[in-house]
Amino acid sequence: MDLVPALEEPLKKVLGPATAKVMAEHLGLHTVGDLLHHYPRRYEERGRLTHLADLPMDEHVTVVAQVADARLHTFASSRAPRGKGQRLEVTITDGSGRLQLVFFGAGVHKPHKELLPGTRAMFAGKVSVFNRRLQLAHPAYELLRGEGEEAVETWAGSLIPIYPATAKLESWKIGKALQTVLPSAQEAVDPLPESLREGRGLLPLPEALLKIHRPHTKADVEDARARLKWDEAFVLQVALARRRHADAQLPAVARRPKPDGLLAAFDDRLPFTLTEGQRKVSAEIFTDLATEHPMHRLLQGEVGSGKTMVALRAMLAVVDAGGQAAMLAPTEVLAQQHHRSVTEMMGELAEGGMLGGAEDATKVVLLTGSMGAAARRHALLDLATGEAGVVIGTHALIEDKVQFHDLGLVVVDEQHRFGVEQRDALRAKGKQPPHLLVMTATPIPRTVAMTVFGDLETSVLDQLPAGRSPIASHVVPAADKPHFLTRAWERVREEVDKGHQAYVVCPRIGDEEDDPKKSGKKSAEDEAEKRPPLAVLDVAEQLARGPLRGLRVEFLHGRMAPDEKDAVMRRFAAGEADVLVATTVIEVGVNVPNATAMVIMDADRFGVSQLHQLRGRVGRGSAPGLCLLVTEMPEASAARQRLNAVASTLDGFELSRIDLEQRREGDVLGQAQSGTRSSLRMLAVIDDEDVIAEAREEAARVVAADPELTGLPALRTALDALLDEEREQYLEKG
């Protein structure tokens, strides 16, 4: 966030070309402003001054003392077998006691020259015991050449900033570079409106930058952090608030369902009642659809909470009002599945223009990349004439050839699988901007939703429909307890004996080349990592010949031909296969109520939200579900803790928090889509919930009063820096 020309000075002019090159290549820092916003990760304390007589064990201390003597020893060791190892032992005294310092290896040369008997210095390090004597190993030290007591006090009490560094550039070199550019901080122009800053008691920006890089006390650090977090949260929220404001100015066609039209006919056919949550969310959506500017809504709900039903009712409302609705699915399997379940739910209402179709009926067409030319031509014609009110498809919907008669609503399933460009291209198909509903089954913590989808209104479905069964989840430690894995396959057989079906999920297909580069690591976690992930084709064969012999085992993966995939899914849905061994193609939307058990092989290779998604494929009927997470990771590993977390709760919101705490925010902020690094340096999305919420309110107030920010030039400059062109487009399209 370089803020003003003074801070836009290239680093190579200030620091010299070699350092500037490393900073640009390894840390992405190009200007003085970039460097000033490269904040310390933490601070080391040198510790208060301590008398040698009262040294505490295992603590960082700083002492002032005089060198009594220094001896250099050579010794033999495994690294230096010929007696070439060197150890420097220095004894220091402050009159109250004595202490030994030790330096080893190459680290002996400088102290050997400098720490001569009689030299007075400050020493900082951690106190340990060796041979029943206290010592400091490799302490930091500063020679005192006649400075007074005051210099000693300030050196000892100061906080040393530790910067995010690289092998090519140590933290203390970054610190030195920062001392060079720190005076420019005075010229940083403050993006926060003065009333906001003073109202919240926040430091001015130049002061915050000085205090974050050169704090005297811990309070300095806290004050600076509080201020810099506000900068990030506020500027980001202003960007989103301006987008919401601009969207609200766009024209859209209001779509109101007819009281006795298609939607009413559909509701009458439903064999069950909608949950309270579904009714509430539908009401929010219908209110949005009835306005004359485009709806932008995020519908998030637990796996199986009935999002598809809510989306379908919204689509039917738009068809009722004379428009068309398109649903964009991330995979062909899912598009076909949605098409099948929508036509089944609608029955004769989906047979518009056909014999036996109901009076209010419309046509529901499927459009995917692998369709035959004739079927595709037919589908395109139905879209162009308006004959088809509902279209369900994959990326194929976005192609130039696809023309809509009157596109009124776009529903995007599983946002995290769609680039913003694709959503944008589909939205451009409407004569006026269509309404947009984004569905996600990966629950997003409220703050992340506010930071990432801050321009979307959010609806949450957190009740499961009646008749959904509980799912029990267990971790199966295959390496520690192989008999647990044996038992897992017995459980699958028991489920099949009861007339149910099971999934076995593997991370890999198995017909690709194994990667020979994955070796040369040594921890227990790495040992398990070294083995290539288990593959569908191998596991399916082993199960059919071994523990699941006699059962009907089929496999499914993304590289099969679309017809073949569809045929396998149909057989499994019809109960003609007992066990389906698959990759994550079944992760989203696959609905087989009779499938009650799932075994996830190498579960540690999947992310938390992915495991939660997969698990949602079982327990969809009246019988309880069972999910077994098989892993070879050791008990103490981070991967096992992640799996234990998944096994311990069915609450997707709780899991998404765990997931986020383990990943970087950058992943969440759509960096993969925007192609830029995370703009968040100080803000942690989960921990700073209150700052984000307050910044959002303040931003909305500021933008409502002055949408163009004409009265806030410094804020505009900060926005321009945050929203460089690429990012601007990313936000534009989101």
XYZ file of C-alpha atoms in Angstrom:
734
model
C 0.000 0.000 0.000
C 2.396 2.725 -1.131
C 0.527 5.856 -0.279
C 2.189 8.944 -1.749
C 4.962 9.801 -4.197
C 7.598 10.118 -1.427
C 6.821 6.512 -0.538
C 6.876 5.467 -4.189
C 10.629 5.986 -4.371
C 12.100 2.732 -5.780
C 14.141 0.814 -3.177
C 17.080 0.430 -5.548
C 17.652 4.186 -5.311
C 17.627 4.112 -1.528
C 19.216 0.798 -0.538
C 21.514 -0.148 -3.372
C 20.756 -2.561 -6.222
C 21.770 -5.878 -4.590
C 19.528 -5.543 -1.510
C 16.693 -4.044 -3.564
C 16.834 -6.965 -6.014
C 16.512 -9.560 -3.227
C 13.647 -7.595 -1.649
C 11.795 -7.396 -4.964
C 12.315 -11.038 -5.948
C 11.842 -12.739 -2.591
C 9.580 -10.425 -0.593
C 7.682 -8.560 -3.330
C 8.891 -5.204 -1.970
C 9.645 -2.568 -4.626
C 9.161 0.874 -3.085
C 9.873 2.682 0.170
C 6.142 2.398 0.934
C 6.212 -1.378 0.416
C 9.089 -1.696 2.855
C 7.418 0.502 5.474
C 4.409 -1.812 5.271
C 6.579 -4.913 5.723
C 5.746 -5.258 9.398
C 7.686 -7.206 12.054
C 6.281 -10.678 12.660
C 7.185 -10.503 16.351
C 9.627 -8.820 18.721
C 12.498 -10.254 20.745
C 13.076 -8.784 24.155
C 16.641 -8.555 25.262
C 15.324 -8.795 28.793
C 15.850 -6.410 31.674
C 19.341 -6.066 33.079
C 20.019 -8.806 35.592
C 22.748 -9.256 38.196
C 24.801 -12.383 37.628
C 24.019 -13.454 41.189
C 20.238 -13.601 40.471
C 20.175 -15.241 37.036
C 16.906 -17.134 36.397
C 17.046 -20.420 34.501
C 15.690 -20.733 30.946
C 14.948 -17.042 30.539
C 16.271 -14.445 28.146
C 18.437 -12.038 30.117
C 20.674 -9.092 29.438
C 23.682 -8.522 31.662
C 26.446 -5.917 31.752
C 29.763 -7.416 32.813
C 33.508 -7.453 32.311
C 35.448 -10.238 30.617
C 37.613 -12.024 33.250
C 39.230 -14.519 30.887
C 38.774 -16.189 27.489
C 40.086 -19.586 26.348
C 39.932 -21.250 22.922
C 39.732 -25.086 22.991
C 39.984 -27.510 20.087
C 38.251 -30.877 20.226
C 37.316 -33.840 18.044
C 33.673 -34.368 17.051
C 31.670 -36.203 14.407
C 31.747 -33.056 12.271
C 35.402 -32.343 12.903
C 36.997 -35.805 13.525
C 40.572 -34.609 13.383
C 40.347 -32.443 16.468
C 39.505 -29.369 14.398
C 36.356 -28.436 16.330
C 36.685 -25.108 18.169
C 35.014 -23.888 21.353
C 35.553 -20.456 22.900
C 34.829 -20.208 26.635
C 34.610 -16.705 28.083
C 34.125 -16.022 31.801
C 32.475 -12.709 32.712
C 31.915 -11.025 36.091
C 29.880 -8.067 37.354
C 31.141 -8.107 40.927
C 28.106 -10.034 42.185
C 28.897 -13.316 40.440
C 30.507 -15.050 37.471
C 29.032 -16.569 34.305
C 30.425 -18.628 31.468
C 29.735 -17.825 27.786
C 30.368 -20.393 25.042
C 30.758 -19.973 21.293
C 31.259 -22.871 18.842
C 32.520 -23.478 15.325
C 32.758 -20.555 12.940
C 31.032 -18.414 15.578
C 34.221 -18.227 17.676
C 36.298 -15.916 15.482
C 34.640 -12.536 16.108
C 34.232 -12.906 19.918
C 37.767 -14.322 20.160
C 39.073 -11.073 18.693
C 36.729 -8.738 20.571
C 36.126 -10.235 24.021
C 39.536 -9.682 25.529
C 40.034 -9.710 29.324
C 39.029 -6.364 30.803
C 36.507 -5.554 28.017
C 33.119 -4.298 29.275
C 30.032 -5.289 27.261
C 26.340 -6.079 27.360
C 25.432 -9.714 26.765
C 21.945 -11.019 25.896
C 20.906 -14.661 25.669
C 19.076 -17.554 27.292
C 20.438 -18.975 30.560
C 21.111 -22.709 30.517
C 23.042 -25.164 32.733
C 26.037 -27.166 31.581
C 28.121 -29.318 33.946
C 26.143 -27.869 36.848
C 27.240 -24.341 35.931
C 25.149 -21.543 34.438
C 26.079 -20.473 30.951
C 24.922 -18.450 27.921
C 25.489 -20.143 24.548
C 26.169 -17.829 21.587
C 24.861 -14.676 23.300
C 24.344 -11.458 21.352
C 26.650 -8.768 22.691
C 27.400 -5.093 22.293
C 30.751 -3.670 23.425
C 30.459 -0.681 25.761
C 33.079 1.906 25.020
C 32.638 4.397 27.814
C 28.851 4.895 27.369
C 26.954 5.937 30.458
C 24.405 3.871 32.375
C 21.577 5.380 30.291
C 22.775 3.800 27.042
C 22.979 0.472 28.845
C 19.369 0.763 30.074
C 17.892 1.668 26.666
C 19.807 -1.059 24.818
C 18.716 -3.703 27.283
C 15.072 -2.652 27.414
C 14.458 -2.224 23.700
C 12.314 -4.574 21.630
C 14.075 -6.064 18.612
C 11.739 -6.384 15.615
C 11.930 -9.779 13.876
C 10.813 -9.446 10.232
C 9.438 -12.031 7.820
C 12.758 -12.809 6.115
C 14.251 -15.116 3.512
C 17.408 -17.209 3.356
C 18.861 -14.496 1.141
C 18.076 -11.631 3.512
C 18.108 -12.033 7.297
C 15.694 -10.200 9.559
C 18.376 -7.893 10.977
C 19.378 -6.749 7.470
C 15.734 -5.923 6.745
C 15.721 -4.055 10.071
C 18.780 -2.023 9.003
C 17.137 -1.213 5.641
C 14.031 -0.072 7.491
C 16.036 2.277 9.694
C 17.241 3.892 6.440
C 13.725 4.494 5.073
C 11.947 5.155 8.375
C 12.236 8.972 8.154
C 9.986 8.800 5.022
C 7.178 7.519 7.261
C 6.577 11.163 8.241
C 5.313 11.750 4.699
C 2.751 8.930 4.730
C -0.645 10.457 3.978
C -3.356 9.142 6.277
C -6.190 7.293 4.486
C -8.519 7.307 7.512
C -10.902 10.272 7.714
C -9.839 12.408 10.674
C -13.211 12.146 12.425
C -13.015 8.346 12.314
C -9.422 8.268 13.545
C -10.046 10.639 16.425
C -13.412 9.098 17.272
C -11.731 5.725 17.737
C -8.602 7.062 19.371
C -6.280 5.669 16.682
C -2.704 6.889 16.102
C -1.903 8.983 13.012
C -0.352 6.793 10.295
C 3.227 8.221 10.424
C 3.326 7.624 14.186
C 1.943 4.097 13.797
C 4.659 3.249 11.246
C 7.397 4.575 13.544
C 6.037 2.642 16.509
C 5.613 -0.661 14.651
C 9.236 -0.592 13.456
C 10.899 1.071 16.432
C 8.772 0.504 19.527
C 10.013 1.453 22.980
C 7.380 -0.522 24.853
C 4.869 -3.298 24.234
C 2.134 -0.657 24.442
C 3.705 1.053 21.393
C 3.376 -2.197 19.452
C -0.269 -2.662 20.503
C -1.219 0.918 19.548
C 0.525 0.645 16.179
C -1.093 -2.710 15.397
C -4.543 -1.465 16.316
C -4.114 1.443 13.911
C -2.614 -0.544 11.002
C -5.322 -3.216 11.247
C -7.902 -0.477 10.844
C -6.183 0.749 7.697
C -6.398 -2.645 6.058
C -9.920 -3.441 7.173
C -11.274 0.011 6.328
C -9.715 0.434 2.886
C -10.864 -3.073 1.860
C -14.382 -2.449 3.181
C -14.579 0.910 1.371
C -13.715 -0.909 -1.873
C -16.531 -3.396 -1.239
C -18.990 -0.721 -0.072
C -18.377 1.271 -3.277
C -19.114 -1.846 -5.262
C -22.347 -2.484 -3.387
C -23.281 1.133 -3.953
C -22.512 0.955 -7.688
C -24.459 -2.308 -8.050
C -27.447 -0.720 -6.356
C -27.470 1.944 -9.098
C -27.638 -0.632 -11.934
C -31.015 -1.290 -13.527
C -32.495 -4.794 -13.466
C -35.878 -6.218 -14.316
C -37.966 -6.869 -11.205
C -39.169 -10.479 -11.271
C -42.315 -11.259 -9.275
C -43.917 -14.721 -9.449
C -47.588 -14.966 -10.455
C -49.814 -15.927 -7.513
C -51.167 -18.977 -9.373
C -48.283 -19.685 -11.743
C -45.410 -22.151 -12.054
C -43.993 -21.607 -8.553
C -47.377 -22.114 -6.890
C -47.936 -25.287 -8.939
C -44.494 -26.564 -7.939
C -45.062 -25.863 -4.239
C -48.372 -27.734 -4.382
C -46.577 -30.827 -5.715
C -43.940 -30.938 -2.972
C -44.253 -34.140 -0.933
C -42.749 -32.419 2.151
C -42.889 -29.060 3.863
C -40.008 -26.615 3.581
C -37.957 -26.034 6.725
C -38.316 -22.768 8.620
C -34.842 -21.802 7.309
C -35.741 -22.526 3.689
C -38.870 -20.399 3.978
C -36.978 -17.490 5.564
C -34.161 -17.549 2.970
C -36.650 -17.874 0.085
C -38.481 -14.793 1.381
C -35.184 -12.806 1.388
C -34.473 -13.914 -2.188
C -37.992 -13.112 -3.462
C -37.765 -9.621 -1.922
C -34.466 -9.065 -3.779
C -35.845 -10.400 -7.066
C -38.762 -7.970 -6.860
C -36.473 -4.905 -6.845
C -35.254 -3.032 -9.888
C -31.554 -3.448 -9.242
C -29.666 -6.744 -9.433
C -29.739 -9.118 -6.486
C -26.271 -10.186 -5.326
C -26.764 -12.867 -2.721
C -24.557 -15.560 -1.230
C -26.530 -18.594 -0.079
C -24.453 -20.722 2.208
C -25.649 -23.781 3.954
C -24.545 -27.033 5.390
C -24.160 -30.001 3.101
C -27.703 -31.294 2.661
C -29.495 -28.259 4.079
C -31.635 -27.977 0.955
C -29.909 -25.141 -0.934
C -30.844 -26.655 -4.305
C -34.530 -26.522 -3.384
C -34.235 -22.824 -2.437
C -32.357 -22.065 -5.680
C -34.880 -23.965 -7.786
C -37.809 -22.025 -6.279
C -35.976 -18.762 -7.090
C -35.452 -19.965 -10.681
C -39.128 -20.875 -11.029
C -40.159 -17.458 -9.679
C -38.115 -15.804 -12.449
C -39.590 -18.115 -15.136
C -43.028 -17.257 -13.754
C -42.220 -13.590 -14.326
C -41.320 -14.244 -17.973
C -37.538 -14.562 -17.644
C -35.022 -17.383 -17.902
C -32.786 -18.827 -15.185
C -29.384 -20.468 -15.608
C -27.593 -22.689 -13.117
C -23.841 -23.014 -13.527
C -22.291 -26.205 -12.091
C -18.554 -26.875 -11.770
C -18.498 -30.392 -13.307
C -20.450 -32.383 -15.876
C -21.321 -35.050 -13.298
C -22.846 -32.350 -11.137
C -24.637 -30.594 -14.001
C -26.217 -33.920 -15.038
C -27.116 -34.689 -11.425
C -28.757 -31.268 -10.972
C -30.613 -31.644 -14.262
C -31.891 -35.054 -13.218
C -32.996 -33.985 -9.747
C -34.627 -30.743 -11.010
C -36.642 -32.559 -13.693
C -37.646 -35.243 -11.157
C -38.753 -32.625 -8.608
C -40.699 -30.698 -11.254
C -42.285 -33.705 -12.970
C -44.747 -32.612 -15.671
C -43.914 -28.954 -14.883
C -40.598 -29.555 -16.668
C -42.289 -30.768 -19.833
C -43.254 -27.443 -21.382
C -44.391 -27.756 -24.986
C -44.523 -31.566 -24.759
C -47.471 -33.931 -24.678
C -48.529 -34.456 -21.075
C -46.783 -31.271 -19.931
C -48.702 -29.208 -17.389
C -50.321 -25.922 -18.357
C -47.740 -23.731 -16.560
C -44.845 -25.966 -17.543
C -41.511 -24.810 -18.922
C -38.608 -26.655 -20.521
C -35.501 -27.608 -18.508
C -32.453 -28.067 -20.743
C -28.967 -29.370 -20.031
C -25.940 -27.864 -21.783
C -22.472 -29.401 -21.338
C -19.303 -29.466 -23.421
C -19.516 -33.145 -24.323
C -23.054 -33.140 -25.760
C -23.557 -34.354 -29.316
C -23.944 -31.679 -32.009
C -27.662 -32.314 -32.609
C -28.646 -32.246 -28.926
C -26.554 -29.127 -28.460
C -28.162 -27.342 -31.424
C -31.560 -28.176 -30.005
C -30.648 -26.848 -26.544
C -29.206 -23.602 -27.987
C -32.378 -23.036 -29.995
C -34.580 -23.542 -26.909
C -32.496 -20.935 -25.063
C -32.561 -18.377 -27.861
C -36.337 -18.634 -28.381
C -37.127 -18.606 -24.667
C -38.790 -22.036 -24.955
C -36.466 -23.245 -22.166
C -37.072 -21.353 -18.942
C -34.416 -23.217 -16.969
C -30.958 -24.211 -18.219
C -28.415 -26.172 -16.241
C -24.887 -26.446 -17.508
C -21.159 -26.267 -17.084
C -18.699 -23.709 -18.476
C -20.297 -24.497 -21.844
C -23.003 -21.958 -20.901
C -20.454 -19.163 -21.065
C -19.408 -19.664 -24.687
C -20.117 -16.883 -27.161
C -22.532 -19.032 -29.173
C -24.940 -19.303 -26.257
C -27.724 -16.693 -26.569
C -30.569 -16.253 -24.089
C -33.993 -14.881 -24.891
C -34.201 -13.018 -21.543
C -31.765 -14.115 -18.839
C -33.137 -13.008 -15.462
C -31.252 -15.049 -12.853
C -27.865 -16.733 -12.685
C -27.314 -19.339 -9.955
C -23.685 -20.329 -9.439
C -23.180 -23.593 -7.577
C -20.030 -23.951 -5.485
C -18.467 -20.549 -5.862
C -14.963 -21.721 -4.961
C -14.765 -23.648 -8.216
C -15.599 -20.725 -10.469
C -13.272 -17.958 -11.521
C -14.750 -14.494 -11.301
C -14.260 -14.058 -15.065
C -16.619 -16.967 -15.721
C -19.357 -15.594 -13.493
C -18.913 -12.252 -15.189
C -19.168 -13.702 -18.699
C -22.450 -15.396 -17.843
C -23.847 -12.246 -16.263
C -23.035 -10.361 -19.474
C -25.515 -12.620 -21.323
C -28.498 -10.672 -19.971
C -29.958 -7.657 -21.796
C -29.810 -5.983 -18.404
C -27.682 -7.332 -15.530
C -29.414 -10.493 -14.293
C -29.917 -11.234 -10.609
C -27.123 -13.369 -9.107
C -27.329 -16.112 -6.486
C -24.071 -17.769 -5.444
C -24.418 -21.048 -3.527
C -21.672 -22.572 -1.431
C -21.701 -25.679 0.711
C -18.410 -24.743 2.328
C -19.665 -22.676 5.217
C -17.689 -19.464 5.459
C -17.121 -17.794 8.823
C -19.036 -14.519 8.973
C -15.907 -12.378 8.901
C -14.507 -14.095 5.867
C -17.824 -13.651 4.128
C -17.689 -9.946 5.029
C -14.129 -9.617 3.778
C -14.321 -11.722 0.653
C -17.945 -11.502 -0.385
C -18.515 -8.146 1.269
C -20.494 -7.025 -1.744
C -22.932 -9.946 -1.492
C -25.813 -10.078 0.938
C -25.544 -13.358 2.843
C -28.269 -15.892 3.621
C -27.487 -18.893 5.790
C -29.313 -22.231 5.904
C -28.236 -23.882 9.114
C -31.042 -26.388 9.711
C -31.010 -29.822 8.152
C -34.317 -30.909 6.594
C -36.375 -33.436 8.539
C -35.415 -37.018 7.771
C -31.670 -36.357 7.430
C -29.748 -38.734 9.651
C -26.750 -38.116 11.905
C -23.300 -39.072 10.603
C -20.735 -40.701 12.899
C -17.123 -39.974 11.936
C -14.004 -41.795 13.143
C -10.289 -41.588 12.391
C -8.758 -44.953 11.392
C -4.988 -44.889 12.134
C -3.952 -47.546 9.587
C -0.228 -47.473 10.450
C -0.556 -47.568 14.276
C -3.532 -49.937 14.364
C -3.876 -52.039 11.197
C -6.726 -54.049 12.766
C -8.814 -50.822 12.719
C -8.574 -50.828 8.914
C -9.641 -54.485 8.791
C -12.623 -53.542 10.936
C -13.439 -50.634 8.581
C -13.925 -53.045 5.666
C -16.056 -55.297 7.909
C -18.263 -52.281 8.677
C -18.690 -51.630 4.930
C -19.796 -55.257 4.469
C -22.259 -54.920 7.363
C -23.833 -51.849 5.736
C -24.141 -53.677 2.387
C -25.686 -56.685 4.179
C -28.361 -54.329 5.528
C -29.163 -53.386 1.937
C -27.177 -50.118 1.924
C -24.296 -48.865 -0.245
C -20.866 -47.345 0.392
C -18.333 -44.933 -1.120
C -14.563 -45.349 -0.959
C -12.733 -42.114 -1.821
C -9.091 -41.918 -2.999
C -6.970 -38.867 -3.796
C -5.694 -40.105 -7.158
C -6.947 -41.902 -10.290
C -3.988 -44.239 -10.769
C -3.328 -44.165 -14.510
C -0.914 -41.244 -14.321
C 2.859 -41.449 -13.895
C 4.064 -41.509 -10.294
C 6.129 -38.478 -9.410
C 9.686 -39.671 -8.683
C 10.712 -36.304 -7.221
C 8.871 -36.833 -3.939
C 11.702 -38.172 -1.843
C 14.544 -37.037 0.334
C 12.430 -35.945 3.335
C 12.700 -37.590 6.680
C 10.100 -36.751 9.334
C 7.428 -39.331 10.153
C 4.894 -37.146 8.405
C 7.164 -36.957 5.373
C 7.710 -40.729 5.408
C 3.975 -41.194 4.910
C 4.020 -38.366 2.340
C 6.684 -40.139 0.303
C 4.347 -42.909 -0.759
C 2.257 -41.674 -3.688
C -1.386 -41.120 -2.669
C -3.653 -44.149 -2.993
C -5.352 -44.426 -6.371
C -8.912 -45.342 -7.371
C -7.973 -47.982 -9.942
C -5.574 -49.822 -7.595
C -7.837 -49.652 -4.550
C -10.923 -50.770 -6.494
C -9.048 -53.835 -7.737
C -7.562 -54.686 -4.312
C -10.937 -54.375 -2.574
C -12.757 -56.455 -5.174
C -10.158 -59.237 -4.808
C -9.653 -58.887 -1.066
C -11.712 -57.490 1.826
C -14.826 -56.733 -0.278
C -14.716 -59.886 -2.425
C -18.168 -60.861 -3.632
C -19.576 -57.309 -3.490
C -20.335 -55.309 -6.636
C -17.495 -52.773 -6.734
C -17.471 -50.017 -9.406
C -15.164 -47.017 -9.900
C -15.650 -43.407 -11.005
C -13.159 -40.642 -11.785
C -12.916 -37.377 -13.709
C -11.072 -38.714 -16.743
C -13.790 -41.168 -17.749
C -15.958 -40.278 -20.751
C -19.052 -38.291 -19.673
C -21.493 -41.013 -20.799
C -19.520 -43.611 -18.897
C -19.505 -41.452 -15.742
C -23.206 -40.861 -16.019
C -23.877 -44.566 -16.522
C -21.860 -45.481 -13.399
C -23.700 -42.838 -11.339
C -27.054 -44.061 -12.600
C -26.216 -47.689 -11.737
C -25.061 -46.687 -8.276
C -28.138 -44.507 -7.703
C -30.351 -47.412 -8.852
C -28.674 -49.737 -6.327
C -26.998 -51.901 -9.002
C -23.552 -51.439 -7.374
C -22.692 -51.916 -3.689
C -19.478 -49.931 -3.421
C -18.337 -46.965 -5.508
C -14.582 -46.263 -5.425
C -14.157 -42.669 -6.600
C -12.048 -39.531 -6.616
C -13.526 -36.278 -5.320
C -15.834 -36.083 -8.360
C -18.501 -37.172 -5.883
C -17.657 -34.289 -3.531
C -20.474 -32.001 -4.538
C -24.147 -32.565 -5.093
C -24.175 -36.335 -5.625
C -27.330 -37.604 -3.964
C -27.825 -41.315 -3.250
C -29.956 -41.607 -0.080
C -29.237 -45.363 0.190
C -25.457 -44.788 0.562
C -24.718 -44.881 4.303
C -20.957 -45.505 4.625
C -17.906 -43.685 3.323
C -14.257 -44.668 3.723
C -11.810 -41.879 2.802
C -8.344 -43.288 2.069
C -5.305 -41.059 2.785
C -7.755 -38.647 4.380
C -4.844 -36.431 5.440
C -4.318 -35.479 1.772
C -7.648 -33.596 1.716
C -8.504 -30.187 3.148
C -10.898 -29.801 6.069
C -13.735 -28.360 3.999
C -13.267 -31.035 1.343
C -13.584 -33.809 3.950
C -16.719 -32.153 5.300
C -18.164 -31.941 1.784
C -17.381 -35.583 1.051
C -18.873 -36.738 4.332
C -22.116 -34.961 3.396
C -22.698 -37.587 0.689
C -23.776 -40.172 3.316
C -26.610 -40.073 5.838
C -28.894 -38.514 3.211
C -31.702 -40.975 3.847
C -33.386 -42.320 6.967
C -30.479 -44.613 8.025
C -27.564 -43.114 9.993
C -24.336 -42.345 8.119
C -20.799 -43.509 8.873
C -17.606 -41.796 7.709
C -14.177 -43.397 8.303
C -11.073 -41.244 7.804
C -8.149 -43.560 7.055
C -4.637 -42.170 7.571
C -1.074 -43.344 8.115
C -0.042 -40.094 9.796
C 1.445 -40.357 13.289
C -0.623 -39.428 16.349
C 1.179 -36.135 17.062
C 1.154 -34.765 13.498
C -0.774 -31.654 12.461
C -2.564 -33.775 9.845
C -3.967 -36.058 12.550
C -5.160 -33.082 14.598
C -6.955 -31.812 11.507
C -8.673 -35.180 11.028
C -9.596 -35.361 14.718
C -11.231 -31.951 14.349
C -13.291 -33.165 11.384
C -14.317 -36.319 13.257
C -15.326 -34.332 16.336
C -17.910 -31.985 14.812
C -20.525 -31.882 12.057
C -20.712 -28.094 12.261
C -19.352 -26.793 8.975
C -18.944 -23.257 10.342
C -16.781 -24.540 13.179
C -14.709 -26.574 10.700
C -14.272 -23.637 8.362
C -12.792 -21.663 11.254
C -10.347 -24.500 12.004
C -9.522 -24.684 8.319
C -8.878 -20.966 8.117
C -6.716 -20.936 11.235
C -4.499 -23.562 9.618
C -4.257 -21.849 6.254
C -3.211 -18.370 5.285
C -5.846 -15.736 4.681
C -4.351 -15.229 1.246
C -5.902 -18.503 0.143
C -9.259 -17.298 1.276
C -9.085 -13.860 -0.257
C -9.310 -15.346 -3.706
C -5.638 -14.755 -4.387
C -5.575 -17.736 -6.662
C -8.176 -15.978 -8.754
C -6.878 -12.426 -8.571
C -3.266 -13.316 -9.233
C -2.014 -10.891 -6.589
C -0.738 -11.499 -3.115
C -2.943 -10.915 -0.108
C -3.283 -7.266 0.805
C -3.630 -8.271 4.437
C -0.369 -7.923 6.337
C -1.628 -7.082 9.799
C -5.234 -8.210 9.814
C -6.073 -11.810 10.700
C -9.552 -12.458 9.360
C -10.651 -14.758 12.181
C -9.075 -12.930 15.141
C -10.061 -9.437 14.101
C -13.749 -10.067 13.664
C -14.772 -6.933 15.559
C -12.429 -4.642 13.589
C -13.798 -5.961 10.278
C -17.426 -5.558 11.387
C -16.844 -2.004 12.655
C -14.829 -1.065 9.557
C -17.678 -2.303 7.395
C -20.174 -0.019 9.168
C -17.843 2.984 8.962
C -17.127 2.291 5.269
C -20.840 2.095 4.450
C -21.381 5.461 6.194
C -18.499 7.143 4.359
C -19.533 5.792 0.923
C -23.222 6.668 1.422
C -22.227 10.280 2.175
C -19.585 10.594 -0.580
C -19.580 7.696 -3.096
C -16.778 9.205 -5.191
C -14.693 10.022 -2.081
C -14.135 13.518 -3.473
C -13.627 14.944 0.004
C -11.148 12.192 0.978
C -8.244 12.324 -1.485
C -5.911 10.346 0.818
C -8.432 7.510 1.034
C -8.744 7.509 -2.774
C -4.968 7.192 -3.084
C -4.927 4.275 -0.651
C -7.760 2.618 -2.597
C -5.892 2.999 -5.867
C -2.854 1.371 -4.291
C -4.926 -1.544 -2.945
C -6.907 -1.948 -6.125
C -4.169 -2.049 -8.664
C -5.633 -2.816 -12.030
C -5.722 -6.589 -11.743
C -7.316 -6.493 -8.336
C -9.768 -3.819 -9.424
C -10.980 -6.171 -12.148
C -11.160 -9.015 -9.659
C -13.398 -6.992 -7.366
C -15.391 -5.628 -10.310
C -16.201 -9.134 -11.426
C -16.591 -10.943 -8.130
